[in-house]
mmCIF file of C-alpha atoms in Angstrom:
data_model
loop_
_atom_site.group_PDB
_atom_site.id
_atom_site.type_symbol
_atom_site.label_atom_id
_atom_site.label_comp_id
_atom_site.label_asym_id
_atom_site.label_seq_id
_atom_site.Cartn_x
_atom_site.Cartn_y
_atom_site.Cartn_z
ATOM 1 C CA GLY A 267 -10.504 12.785 -7.037
ATOM 2 C CA ASN A 268 -10.275 9.033 -7.236
ATOM 3 C CA SER A 269 -11.221 7.073 -4.128
ATOM 4 C CA VAL A 270 -11.970 3.543 -3.027
ATOM 5 C CA THR A 271 -14.285 2.168 -0.341
ATOM 6 C CA GLN A 272 -13.917 -1.270 1.228
ATOM 7 C CA MET A 273 -16.164 -3.205 3.519
ATOM 8 C CA GLU A 274 -15.242 -2.878 7.149
ATOM 9 C CA GLY A 275 -13.730 -5.826 8.915
ATOM 10 C CA PRO A 276 -12.794 -7.921 10.512
ATOM 11 C CA VAL A 277 -14.115 -10.770 8.452
ATOM 12 C CA THR A 278 -13.980 -14.025 10.368
ATOM 13 C CA LEU A 279 -14.404 -17.325 8.524
ATOM 14 C CA SER A 280 -13.885 -21.010 9.058
ATOM 15 C CA GLU A 281 -11.407 -22.836 6.884
ATOM 16 C CA GLU A 282 -12.831 -23.815 3.455
ATOM 17 C CA ALA A 283 -15.539 -21.134 3.601
ATOM 18 C CA PHE A 284 -16.273 -18.830 0.662
ATOM 19 C CA LEU A 285 -14.803 -15.342 0.862
ATOM 20 C CA THR A 286 -16.060 -12.075 -0.542
ATOM 21 C CA ILE A 287 -14.547 -8.702 0.308
ATOM 22 C CA ASN A 288 -16.411 -5.818 -1.263
ATOM 23 C CA CYS A 289 -14.684 -2.893 -2.944
ATOM 24 C CA THR A 290 -16.264 0.013 -4.807
ATOM 25 C CA TYR A 291 -14.542 2.967 -6.386
ATOM 26 C CA THR A 292 -15.042 6.507 -7.618
ATOM 27 C CA ALA A 293 -12.861 7.646 -10.470
ATOM 28 C CA THR A 294 -12.538 9.889 -13.452
ATOM 29 C CA GLY A 295 -11.348 8.195 -16.565
ATOM 30 C CA TYR A 296 -10.459 4.535 -16.641
ATOM 31 C CA PRO A 297 -8.303 3.570 -13.680
ATOM 32 C CA SER A 298 -6.540 0.275 -13.165
ATOM 33 C CA LEU A 299 -7.682 -1.681 -10.097
ATOM 34 C CA PHE A 300 -5.665 -3.766 -7.659
ATOM 35 C CA TRP A 301 -5.831 -5.956 -4.597
ATOM 36 C CA TYR A 302 -2.876 -5.960 -2.241
ATOM 37 C CA VAL A 303 -2.375 -8.260 0.755
ATOM 38 C CA GLN A 304 -0.466 -7.559 3.960
ATOM 39 C CA TYR A 305 0.579 -10.506 6.109
ATOM 40 C CA PRO A 306 1.385 -9.853 9.770
ATOM 41 C CA GLY A 307 4.597 -7.909 10.247
ATOM 42 C CA GLU A 308 5.195 -7.453 6.521
ATOM 43 C CA GLY A 309 4.746 -4.851 3.822
ATOM 44 C CA LEU A 310 2.021 -5.040 1.205
ATOM 45 C CA GLN A 311 2.275 -7.392 -1.758
ATOM 46 C CA LEU A 312 0.395 -7.187 -5.018
ATOM 47 C CA LEU A 313 -2.184 -9.986 -5.140
ATOM 48 C CA LEU A 314 -3.939 -9.300 -8.441
ATOM 49 C CA LYS A 315 -4.899 -6.535 -10.824
ATOM 50 C CA ALA A 316 -7.215 -5.615 -13.680
ATOM 51 C CA THR A 317 -6.564 -2.829 -16.138
ATOM 52 C CA LYS A 318 -9.843 -2.459 -18.025
ATOM 53 C CA ALA A 319 -13.552 -3.125 -17.713
ATOM 54 C CA ASP A 320 -14.590 -6.805 -17.570
ATOM 55 C CA ASP A 321 -11.001 -7.942 -16.950
ATOM 56 C CA LYS A 322 -10.666 -10.636 -14.302
ATOM 57 C CA GLY A 323 -7.527 -10.660 -12.180
ATOM 58 C CA SER A 324 -6.599 -13.900 -10.451
ATOM 59 C CA ASN A 325 -3.822 -15.275 -8.282
ATOM 60 C CA LYS A 326 -3.443 -17.963 -5.576
ATOM 61 C CA GLY A 327 -7.139 -18.899 -5.879
ATOM 62 C CA PHE A 328 -8.306 -15.304 -5.436
ATOM 63 C CA GLU A 329 -10.107 -13.481 -8.203
ATOM 64 C CA ALA A 330 -11.770 -10.137 -8.851
ATOM 65 C CA THR A 331 -13.614 -8.737 -11.864
ATOM 66 C CA TYR A 332 -13.488 -5.093 -12.952
ATOM 67 C CA ARG A 333 -17.153 -4.055 -13.137
ATOM 68 C CA LYS A 334 -17.489 -0.607 -14.668
ATOM 69 C CA GLU A 335 -21.280 -0.591 -14.528
ATOM 70 C CA THR A 336 -21.309 -1.075 -10.757
ATOM 71 C CA THR A 337 -17.877 0.561 -10.140
ATOM 72 C CA SER A 338 -16.834 -2.495 -8.164
ATOM 73 C CA PHE A 339 -13.888 -4.865 -7.841
ATOM 74 C CA HIS A 340 -14.916 -7.430 -5.238
ATOM 75 C CA LEU A 341 -12.354 -9.981 -4.084
ATOM 76 C CA GLU A 342 -13.461 -13.629 -3.935
ATOM 77 C CA LYS A 343 -12.005 -16.995 -3.038
ATOM 78 C CA GLY A 344 -13.864 -20.273 -3.107
ATOM 79 C CA SER A 345 -12.183 -21.963 -0.135
ATOM 80 C CA VAL A 346 -10.068 -19.996 2.308
ATOM 81 C CA GLN A 347 -7.205 -21.388 4.339
ATOM 82 C CA VAL A 348 -5.748 -20.340 7.675
ATOM 83 C CA SER A 349 -2.734 -19.034 5.764
ATOM 84 C CA ASP A 350 -4.995 -16.493 4.011
ATOM 85 C CA SER A 351 -5.396 -14.574 7.272
ATOM 86 C CA ALA A 352 -4.145 -11.077 6.476
ATOM 87 C CA VAL A 353 -5.271 -7.541 5.708
ATOM 88 C CA TYR A 354 -6.523 -6.989 2.160
ATOM 89 C CA PHE A 355 -6.383 -3.593 0.450
ATOM 90 C CA CYS A 356 -8.243 -2.500 -2.638
ATOM 91 C CA ALA A 357 -6.483 0.203 -4.669
ATOM 92 C CA LEU A 358 -6.759 2.151 -7.900
ATOM 93 C CA THR A 359 -4.491 4.363 -9.941
ATOM 94 C CA GLY A 360 -4.677 8.062 -9.114
ATOM 95 C CA GLY A 361 -2.156 9.734 -11.349
ATOM 96 C CA TYR A 362 1.318 8.987 -12.648
ATOM 97 C CA ASN A 363 2.164 5.567 -11.246
ATOM 98 C CA LYS A 364 0.499 6.486 -7.953
ATOM 99 C CA LEU A 365 -1.958 4.315 -6.092
ATOM 100 C CA ILE A 366 -4.875 5.258 -3.859
ATOM 101 C CA PHE A 367 -5.626 2.654 -1.223
ATOM 102 C CA GLY A 368 -8.747 1.728 0.661
ATOM 103 C CA ALA A 369 -8.787 1.397 4.432
ATOM 104 C CA GLY A 370 -8.107 -2.333 4.357
ATOM 105 C CA THR A 371 -10.157 -5.336 5.476
ATOM 106 C CA ARG A 372 -8.772 -7.756 8.032
ATOM 107 C CA LEU A 373 -9.510 -11.430 7.358
ATOM 108 C CA ALA A 374 -9.183 -14.049 10.093
ATOM 109 C CA VAL A 375 -9.578 -17.706 9.118
ATOM 110 C CA HIS A 376 -10.009 -20.294 11.857
ATOM 111 C CA PRO A 377 -9.360 -24.037 11.563
ATOM 112 C CA ASN B 93 17.021 -11.019 -2.656
ATOM 113 C CA ALA B 94 16.660 -7.905 -0.477
ATOM 114 C CA GLY B 95 14.056 -5.882 -2.430
ATOM 115 C CA VAL B 96 13.126 -2.779 -0.407
ATOM 116 C CA THR B 97 14.925 -2.316 2.904
ATOM 117 C CA GLN B 98 13.778 0.133 5.564
ATOM 118 C CA THR B 99 15.507 1.172 8.743
ATOM 119 C CA PRO B 100 14.811 1.357 11.604
ATOM 120 C CA LYS B 101 11.983 -1.120 12.236
ATOM 121 C CA PHE B 102 10.872 0.568 15.436
ATOM 122 C CA GLN B 103 11.428 4.026 16.857
ATOM 123 C CA VAL B 104 10.118 6.017 19.807
ATOM 124 C CA LEU B 105 10.541 9.789 19.767
ATOM 125 C CA LYS B 106 9.611 12.615 22.055
ATOM 126 C CA THR B 107 7.614 15.516 20.697
ATOM 127 C CA GLY B 108 9.938 17.953 18.928
ATOM 128 C CA GLN B 109 12.698 15.473 18.192
ATOM 129 C CA SER B 110 13.869 14.870 14.638
ATOM 130 C CA MET B 111 14.732 11.707 12.814
ATOM 131 C CA THR B 112 15.284 10.296 9.351
ATOM 132 C CA LEU B 113 13.776 7.058 8.044
ATOM 133 C CA GLN B 114 15.997 5.344 5.534
ATOM 134 C CA CYS B 115 14.896 3.336 2.510
ATOM 135 C CA ALA B 116 16.912 1.553 -0.174
ATOM 136 C CA GLN B 117 15.909 -0.665 -3.070
ATOM 137 C CA ASP B 118 18.075 -2.955 -5.159
ATOM 138 C CA MET B 119 15.700 -3.496 -8.101
ATOM 139 C CA ASN B 120 16.858 -0.523 -10.189
ATOM 140 C CA HIS B 121 13.411 1.057 -9.991
ATOM 141 C CA ASN B 122 12.940 4.670 -10.991
ATOM 142 C CA SER B 123 9.958 5.471 -8.772
ATOM 143 C CA MET B 124 9.954 5.438 -4.991
ATOM 144 C CA TYR B 125 7.273 6.315 -2.430
ATOM 145 C CA TRP B 126 6.649 6.971 1.239
ATOM 146 C CA TYR B 127 3.279 5.997 2.719
ATOM 147 C CA ARG B 128 1.900 6.100 6.215
ATOM 148 C CA GLN B 129 -0.593 3.550 7.506
ATOM 149 C CA ASP B 130 -3.100 4.460 10.177
ATOM 150 C CA PRO B 131 -5.938 2.314 11.563
ATOM 151 C CA GLY B 132 -9.130 2.710 9.561
ATOM 152 C CA MET B 133 -7.470 4.970 6.996
ATOM 153 C CA GLY B 134 -5.437 2.615 4.883
ATOM 154 C CA LEU B 135 -2.265 3.884 3.300
ATOM 155 C CA ARG B 136 -1.821 7.556 2.497
ATOM 156 C CA LEU B 137 0.907 8.878 0.227
ATOM 157 C CA ILE B 138 3.310 11.313 1.876
ATOM 158 C CA TYR B 139 5.842 11.965 -0.910
ATOM 159 C CA TYR B 140 6.986 10.229 -4.040
ATOM 160 C CA SER B 141 9.900 10.421 -6.419
ATOM 161 C CA ALA B 142 9.320 9.570 -10.056
ATOM 162 C CA SER B 143 13.038 9.481 -10.795
ATOM 163 C CA GLU B 144 16.389 10.342 -9.327
ATOM 164 C CA GLY B 145 16.548 14.063 -8.613
ATOM 165 C CA THR B 146 12.789 14.671 -8.471
ATOM 166 C CA THR B 147 10.333 14.615 -5.589
ATOM 167 C CA ASP B 148 6.662 15.546 -5.317
ATOM 168 C CA LYS B 149 4.123 15.930 -2.558
ATOM 169 C CA GLY B 150 1.476 13.325 -2.015
ATOM 170 C CA GLU B 151 -1.727 13.474 -0.005
ATOM 171 C CA VAL B 152 -0.252 14.239 3.456
ATOM 172 C CA PRO B 153 3.162 15.948 3.103
ATOM 173 C CA ASN B 154 2.933 18.434 5.974
ATOM 174 C CA GLY B 155 5.595 17.902 8.643
ATOM 175 C CA TYR B 156 7.823 15.787 6.388
ATOM 176 C CA ASN B 157 10.705 16.274 3.995
ATOM 177 C CA VAL B 158 12.308 13.801 1.627
ATOM 178 C CA SER B 159 15.565 13.316 -0.207
ATOM 179 C CA ARG B 160 16.192 11.143 -3.230
ATOM 180 C CA LEU B 161 19.858 10.628 -2.565
ATOM 181 C CA ASN B 162 20.454 8.488 -5.636
ATOM 182 C CA LYS B 163 18.496 5.937 -7.614
ATOM 183 C CA ARG B 164 18.596 3.418 -4.780
ATOM 184 C CA GLU B 165 17.845 5.547 -1.739
ATOM 185 C CA PHE B 166 14.871 7.668 -0.677
ATOM 186 C CA SER B 167 14.806 9.040 2.870
ATOM 187 C CA LEU B 168 11.980 10.604 4.887
ATOM 188 C CA ARG B 169 12.744 13.203 7.546
ATOM 189 C CA LEU B 170 10.638 14.437 10.428
ATOM 190 C CA GLU B 171 12.110 17.769 11.517
ATOM 191 C CA SER B 172 10.009 18.226 14.649
ATOM 192 C CA ALA B 173 7.994 15.131 15.483
ATOM 193 C CA ALA B 174 4.397 15.450 16.713
ATOM 194 C CA PRO B 175 2.105 12.834 18.276
ATOM 195 C CA SER B 176 -0.054 12.979 15.118
ATOM 196 C CA GLN B 177 2.878 11.441 13.263
ATOM 197 C CA THR B 178 2.622 8.233 15.267
ATOM 198 C CA SER B 179 2.069 5.692 12.506
ATOM 199 C CA VAL B 180 3.563 2.865 10.531
ATOM 200 C CA TYR B 181 5.634 4.138 7.617
ATOM 201 C CA PHE B 182 6.180 2.172 4.443
ATOM 202 C CA CYS B 183 8.612 2.800 1.651
ATOM 203 C CA ALA B 184 7.870 1.350 -1.760
ATOM 204 C CA SER B 185 9.349 1.307 -5.214
ATOM 205 C CA SER B 186 7.894 0.480 -8.602
ATOM 206 C CA GLU B 187 8.904 -0.710 -11.974
ATOM 207 C CA GLU B 188 7.325 0.840 -15.032
ATOM 208 C CA THR B 189 4.222 -1.379 -14.825
ATOM 209 C CA ILE B 190 1.552 0.876 -13.403
ATOM 210 C CA GLY B 191 0.464 -0.057 -9.926
ATOM 211 C CA LYS B 192 2.944 -2.805 -9.159
ATOM 212 C CA LEU B 193 4.605 -1.530 -6.018
ATOM 213 C CA PHE B 194 7.155 -3.381 -3.937
ATOM 214 C CA PHE B 195 6.988 -2.515 -0.243
ATOM 215 C CA GLY B 196 9.449 -2.596 2.582
ATOM 216 C CA SER B 197 8.481 -4.190 5.888
ATOM 217 C CA GLY B 198 7.698 -0.871 7.549
ATOM 218 C CA THR B 199 8.839 1.363 10.399
ATOM 219 C CA GLN B 200 6.629 1.603 13.473
ATOM 220 C CA LEU B 201 7.043 5.104 14.885
ATOM 221 C CA SER B 202 5.639 6.346 18.163
ATOM 222 C CA VAL B 203 5.829 10.017 19.130
ATOM 223 C CA LEU B 204 5.176 10.670 22.792
#
């Protein structure tokens, strides 16, 4: 079945540093790919998505490109802020409107 | 602007007790979901409901039952709680756009 693997955290960065969170997937067919973010004490929120190969999803300075050849969907941001501290989840479609989530990567940004 | 509302936010149970987690959404979504979140394992789907009157098992349904009471409400019941069910439970709903889920703020459940 479909699955997703994320880099283990926590990732600790200083403010304005460059962020990369790795995500690779295994899937049959052509899944859609997503990044969700969970701020402390809250539910998950959709951050960005890509529905086909070579698509780039972007939102709030974050971006990720759907790479079919490497089965990857790495999340990047050029300059992180303290307010970006959260847990980030990579996900892909796994059937009728169902999502399969990775284990999550905690990001801590220090001033 | 409520979105998805879950109750309770926190609950402590003893092994063998039962309880129902409530979830309601005000976005007129057809699909609703229950996930559990455990450290190092991400979110795992327990049950989902593609529309009012239908429910289907997800990845980890054992020990749980669900009811889609109407289009707004989707409840999760633990008939006989076990320590392995200690987790954070999230309800979610979705519009027709694939993958765009709206989550509640979660229920932290401890089973002693």
